[in-house]
Amino acid sequence: MDLSTLGDVWHDVVGTQPHPPWWLVTLTGVAALGAVSVRSVWHVLRNVVTIAHEGGHAVAALVTGRQLHSIRLHSDTSGVTVSSGKPYGPGMILTAFAGYVTPPLLGLGAAGLLAVGHITALLWGGILLLAAILILIRNMYGVLSVVTTGAVFFVVSWFGSSTVQAAFAYAFTWFLLLAGARPVLELQSKRARGRAPDSDADQLARLTGMPGLMWVFGFGIVAVVALVAGGVWLLPSSLPQLPNW
């Protein structure tokens, strides 16, 4: 993106960009599916999901009046968000629930932006969200993960051509939508083997008295609904039109 002033940046952020061709939207979706499916690629890109997950906990804590202290991201793609306040009640329940549903909901929001042509707004919105999370990070690996992700967004938004920006924005959105379900499946797999006694679902079970499996199911429902709705928003305007015989 060849911009020389902040005014130019702002103009692109508030303006709209043309929808990319259907083949690019489809190709980025296939690439995102591959990224979620291939274990070695997923292990690296899962860090992005963890950033969104912990960011969801953080936002929920702030919205419900809890005192937010820190976020830590670890090399095994786990993370911890520390907040203080009542250890029970709606605020704590919402904070615990927010983690797994945030990545697919972010993907749904991103799909909504792309559906109305706000490609640049999506990229710069991602940079701002990452900058806000960076302020709360309290370990070196976490700083490295967030800064690296933010740097990729910045390079694409500042130096990338319109096609590169569109490809990145759609690939990122597809990834968030598709990646929403896999951590939920991984969570239940660990729970079934007794390896996640303090997971978000089990914390919610202790807070509400409802079974942890029910909360896992709830996470999955949100992920599936977001994927279906987001896919509908991304694809219709991009699919090739059948000839009128």
mmCIF file of N, CA and C in Angstrom, residues 12-74:
data_model
loop_
_atom_site.group_PDB
_atom_site.id
_atom_site.type_symbol
_atom_site.label_atom_id
_atom_site.label_comp_id
_atom_site.label_asym_id
_atom_site.label_seq_id
_atom_site.Cartn_x
_atom_site.Cartn_y
_atom_site.Cartn_z
ATOM 1 N N ASP A 12 -8.436 5.319 3.576
ATOM 2 C CA ASP A 12 -8.600 3.916 3.201
ATOM 3 C C ASP A 12 -9.326 3.118 4.283
ATOM 4 N N VAL A 13 -9.068 3.468 5.553
ATOM 5 C CA VAL A 13 -9.699 2.742 6.652
ATOM 6 C C VAL A 13 -11.208 2.955 6.656
ATOM 7 N N VAL A 14 -11.649 4.190 6.489
ATOM 8 C CA VAL A 14 -13.093 4.472 6.536
ATOM 9 C C VAL A 14 -13.769 4.190 5.192
ATOM 10 N N GLY A 15 -12.988 4.079 4.142
ATOM 11 C CA GLY A 15 -13.557 3.797 2.826
ATOM 12 C C GLY A 15 -13.746 2.301 2.619
ATOM 13 N N THR A 16 -14.231 1.953 1.446
ATOM 14 C CA THR A 16 -14.436 0.549 1.110
ATOM 15 C C THR A 16 -13.547 0.166 -0.065
ATOM 16 N N GLN A 17 -13.287 -1.115 -0.156
ATOM 17 C CA GLN A 17 -12.479 -1.655 -1.238
ATOM 18 C C GLN A 17 -13.320 -2.666 -2.022
ATOM 19 N N PRO A 18 -13.009 -2.856 -3.293
ATOM 20 C CA PRO A 18 -13.799 -3.810 -4.099
ATOM 21 C C PRO A 18 -13.626 -5.241 -3.617
ATOM 22 N N HIS A 19 -14.671 -6.018 -3.775
ATOM 23 C CA HIS A 19 -14.598 -7.436 -3.399
ATOM 24 C C HIS A 19 -13.623 -8.155 -4.332
ATOM 25 N N PRO A 20 -12.808 -9.051 -3.791
ATOM 26 C CA PRO A 20 -11.886 -9.815 -4.640
ATOM 27 C C PRO A 20 -12.644 -10.829 -5.467
ATOM 28 N N PRO A 21 -12.010 -11.392 -6.496
ATOM 29 C CA PRO A 21 -12.683 -12.409 -7.324
ATOM 30 C C PRO A 21 -13.000 -13.664 -6.527
ATOM 31 N N TRP A 22 -13.972 -14.405 -6.987
ATOM 32 C CA TRP A 22 -14.439 -15.587 -6.269
ATOM 33 C C TRP A 22 -13.330 -16.611 -6.050
ATOM 34 N N TRP A 23 -12.433 -16.729 -7.036
ATOM 35 C CA TRP A 23 -11.396 -17.749 -6.905
ATOM 36 C C TRP A 23 -10.434 -17.428 -5.760
ATOM 37 N N LEU A 24 -10.187 -16.133 -5.496
ATOM 38 C CA LEU A 24 -9.300 -15.769 -4.394
ATOM 39 C C LEU A 24 -9.969 -16.073 -3.064
ATOM 40 N N VAL A 25 -11.256 -15.758 -2.954
ATOM 41 C CA VAL A 25 -11.985 -16.062 -1.723
ATOM 42 C C VAL A 25 -11.988 -17.562 -1.471
ATOM 43 N N THR A 26 -12.221 -18.342 -2.515
ATOM 44 C CA THR A 26 -12.246 -19.799 -2.376
ATOM 45 C C THR A 26 -10.866 -20.350 -2.036
ATOM 46 N N LEU A 27 -9.843 -19.835 -2.715
ATOM 47 C CA LEU A 27 -8.482 -20.312 -2.473
ATOM 48 C C LEU A 27 -8.024 -20.016 -1.054
ATOM 49 N N THR A 28 -8.346 -18.831 -0.555
ATOM 50 C CA THR A 28 -7.949 -18.504 0.821
ATOM 51 C C THR A 28 -8.695 -19.385 1.819
ATOM 52 N N GLY A 29 -9.936 -19.743 1.511
ATOM 53 C CA GLY A 29 -10.679 -20.645 2.386
ATOM 54 C C GLY A 29 -10.046 -22.026 2.429
ATOM 55 N N VAL A 30 -9.629 -22.516 1.273
ATOM 56 C CA VAL A 30 -8.963 -23.822 1.212
ATOM 57 C C VAL A 30 -7.637 -23.782 1.967
ATOM 58 N N ALA A 31 -6.886 -22.683 1.793
ATOM 59 C CA ALA A 31 -5.611 -22.541 2.495
ATOM 60 C C ALA A 31 -5.825 -22.510 4.008
ATOM 61 N N ALA A 32 -6.860 -21.807 4.465
ATOM 62 C CA ALA A 32 -7.154 -21.745 5.893
ATOM 63 C C ALA A 32 -7.545 -23.110 6.435
ATOM 64 N N LEU A 33 -8.317 -23.860 5.650
ATOM 65 C CA LEU A 33 -8.694 -25.214 6.063
ATOM 66 C C LEU A 33 -7.453 -26.091 6.201
ATOM 67 N N GLY A 34 -6.508 -25.931 5.270
ATOM 68 C CA GLY A 34 -5.260 -26.675 5.365
ATOM 69 C C GLY A 34 -4.474 -26.287 6.602
ATOM 70 N N ALA A 35 -4.451 -24.993 6.922
ATOM 71 C CA ALA A 35 -3.713 -24.522 8.095
ATOM 72 C C ALA A 35 -4.292 -25.096 9.381
ATOM 73 N N VAL A 36 -5.609 -25.264 9.419
ATOM 74 C CA VAL A 36 -6.252 -25.822 10.607
ATOM 75 C C VAL A 36 -6.077 -27.338 10.673
ATOM 76 N N SER A 37 -5.956 -27.979 9.518
ATOM 77 C CA SER A 37 -5.928 -29.439 9.460
ATOM 78 C C SER A 37 -4.539 -30.033 9.615
ATOM 79 N N VAL A 38 -3.510 -29.360 9.105
ATOM 80 C CA VAL A 38 -2.145 -29.892 9.145
ATOM 81 C C VAL A 38 -1.521 -29.594 10.505
ATOM 82 N N ARG A 39 -1.145 -30.625 11.215
ATOM 83 C CA ARG A 39 -0.726 -30.468 12.612
ATOM 84 C C ARG A 39 0.429 -29.506 12.782
ATOM 85 N N SER A 40 1.461 -29.608 11.945
ATOM 86 C CA SER A 40 2.641 -28.757 12.114
ATOM 87 C C SER A 40 2.306 -27.285 11.891
ATOM 88 N N VAL A 41 1.462 -27.014 10.906
ATOM 89 C CA VAL A 41 1.049 -25.631 10.633
ATOM 90 C C VAL A 41 0.130 -25.136 11.743
ATOM 91 N N TRP A 42 -0.782 -25.991 12.157
ATOM 92 C CA TRP A 42 -1.722 -25.621 13.211
ATOM 93 C C TRP A 42 -0.994 -25.264 14.505
ATOM 94 N N HIS A 43 0.040 -26.016 14.831
ATOM 95 C CA HIS A 43 0.763 -25.764 16.084
ATOM 96 C C HIS A 43 1.349 -24.353 16.107
ATOM 97 N N VAL A 44 1.766 -23.854 14.951
ATOM 98 C CA VAL A 44 2.319 -22.494 14.888
ATOM 99 C C VAL A 44 1.194 -21.464 14.905
ATOM 100 N N LEU A 45 0.209 -21.651 14.038
ATOM 101 C CA LEU A 45 -0.846 -20.655 13.908
ATOM 102 C C LEU A 45 -1.846 -20.683 15.061
ATOM 103 N N ARG A 46 -1.827 -21.733 15.844
ATOM 104 C CA ARG A 46 -2.722 -21.790 17.003
ATOM 105 C C ARG A 46 -2.400 -20.667 17.984
ATOM 106 N N ASN A 47 -1.187 -20.148 17.933
ATOM 107 C CA ASN A 47 -0.842 -19.011 18.792
ATOM 108 C C ASN A 47 -1.772 -17.818 18.539
ATOM 109 N N VAL A 48 -2.181 -17.656 17.284
ATOM 110 C CA VAL A 48 -3.106 -16.571 16.954
ATOM 111 C C VAL A 48 -4.442 -16.799 17.644
ATOM 112 N N VAL A 49 -4.902 -18.047 17.657
ATOM 113 C CA VAL A 49 -6.156 -18.382 18.324
ATOM 114 C C VAL A 49 -6.037 -18.137 19.826
ATOM 115 N N THR A 50 -4.872 -18.467 20.385
ATOM 116 C CA THR A 50 -4.659 -18.253 21.822
ATOM 117 C C THR A 50 -4.688 -16.768 22.164
ATOM 118 N N ILE A 51 -4.108 -15.941 21.307
ATOM 119 C CA ILE A 51 -4.155 -14.491 21.531
ATOM 120 C C ILE A 51 -5.606 -14.025 21.589
ATOM 121 N N ALA A 52 -6.420 -14.483 20.625
ATOM 122 C CA ALA A 52 -7.830 -14.104 20.602
ATOM 123 C C ALA A 52 -8.564 -14.657 21.823
ATOM 124 N N HIS A 53 -8.269 -15.898 22.190
ATOM 125 C CA HIS A 53 -8.895 -16.552 23.337
ATOM 126 C C HIS A 53 -8.652 -15.759 24.617
ATOM 127 N N GLU A 54 -7.381 -15.449 24.880
ATOM 128 C CA GLU A 54 -7.055 -14.715 26.103
ATOM 129 C C GLU A 54 -7.557 -13.279 26.036
ATOM 130 N N GLY A 55 -7.556 -12.708 24.839
ATOM 131 C CA GLY A 55 -8.133 -11.377 24.678
ATOM 132 C C GLY A 55 -9.611 -11.369 25.018
ATOM 133 N N GLY A 56 -10.316 -12.455 24.679
ATOM 134 C CA GLY A 56 -11.730 -12.569 25.025
ATOM 135 C C GLY A 56 -11.941 -12.596 26.530
ATOM 136 N N HIS A 57 -11.109 -13.376 27.231
ATOM 137 C CA HIS A 57 -11.178 -13.374 28.698
ATOM 138 C C HIS A 57 -10.959 -11.962 29.248
ATOM 139 N N ALA A 58 -9.966 -11.268 28.684
ATOM 140 C CA ALA A 58 -9.616 -9.941 29.183
ATOM 141 C C ALA A 58 -10.748 -8.941 28.982
ATOM 142 N N VAL A 59 -11.330 -8.932 27.786
ATOM 143 C CA VAL A 59 -12.429 -7.994 27.507
ATOM 144 C C VAL A 59 -13.625 -8.289 28.404
ATOM 145 N N ALA A 60 -13.953 -9.568 28.572
ATOM 146 C CA ALA A 60 -15.089 -9.936 29.423
ATOM 147 C C ALA A 60 -14.851 -9.508 30.862
ATOM 148 N N ALA A 61 -13.606 -9.674 31.330
ATOM 149 C CA ALA A 61 -13.284 -9.250 32.696
ATOM 150 C C ALA A 61 -13.478 -7.751 32.864
ATOM 151 N N LEU A 62 -13.013 -6.982 31.898
ATOM 152 C CA LEU A 62 -13.163 -5.521 31.973
ATOM 153 C C LEU A 62 -14.632 -5.110 31.903
ATOM 154 N N VAL A 63 -15.378 -5.710 30.996
ATOM 155 C CA VAL A 63 -16.790 -5.350 30.807
ATOM 156 C C VAL A 63 -17.607 -5.642 32.063
ATOM 157 N N THR A 64 -17.250 -6.703 32.763
ATOM 158 C CA THR A 64 -18.021 -7.089 33.953
ATOM 159 C C THR A 64 -17.486 -6.460 35.235
ATOM 160 N N GLY A 65 -16.535 -5.550 35.108
ATOM 161 C CA GLY A 65 -16.053 -4.817 36.276
ATOM 162 C C GLY A 65 -14.973 -5.502 37.075
ATOM 163 N N ARG A 66 -14.407 -6.573 36.563
ATOM 164 C CA ARG A 66 -13.302 -7.216 37.257
ATOM 165 C C ARG A 66 -12.010 -6.432 37.021
ATOM 166 N N GLN A 67 -11.054 -6.595 37.898
ATOM 167 C CA GLN A 67 -9.773 -5.908 37.747
ATOM 168 C C GLN A 67 -8.816 -6.801 36.969
ATOM 169 N N LEU A 68 -8.414 -6.341 35.801
ATOM 170 C CA LEU A 68 -7.563 -7.125 34.926
ATOM 171 C C LEU A 68 -6.099 -6.857 35.248
ATOM 172 N N HIS A 69 -5.309 -7.933 35.422
ATOM 173 C CA HIS A 69 -3.914 -7.787 35.826
ATOM 174 C C HIS A 69 -2.919 -8.118 34.716
ATOM 175 N N SER A 70 -3.092 -9.244 34.052
ATOM 176 C CA SER A 70 -2.063 -9.642 33.084
ATOM 177 C C SER A 70 -2.571 -10.744 32.167
ATOM 178 N N ILE A 71 -1.832 -10.895 31.050
ATOM 179 C CA ILE A 71 -2.031 -12.006 30.117
ATOM 180 C C ILE A 71 -0.675 -12.643 29.865
ATOM 181 N N ARG A 72 -0.632 -13.953 29.890
ATOM 182 C CA ARG A 72 0.591 -14.686 29.562
ATOM 183 C C ARG A 72 0.286 -15.706 28.471
ATOM 184 N N LEU A 73 1.143 -15.757 27.469
ATOM 185 C CA LEU A 73 1.030 -16.726 26.386
ATOM 186 C C LEU A 73 2.235 -17.641 26.442
ATOM 187 N N HIS A 74 2.027 -18.937 26.245
ATOM 188 C CA HIS A 74 3.103 -19.905 26.384
ATOM 189 C C HIS A 74 3.398 -20.618 25.067
#
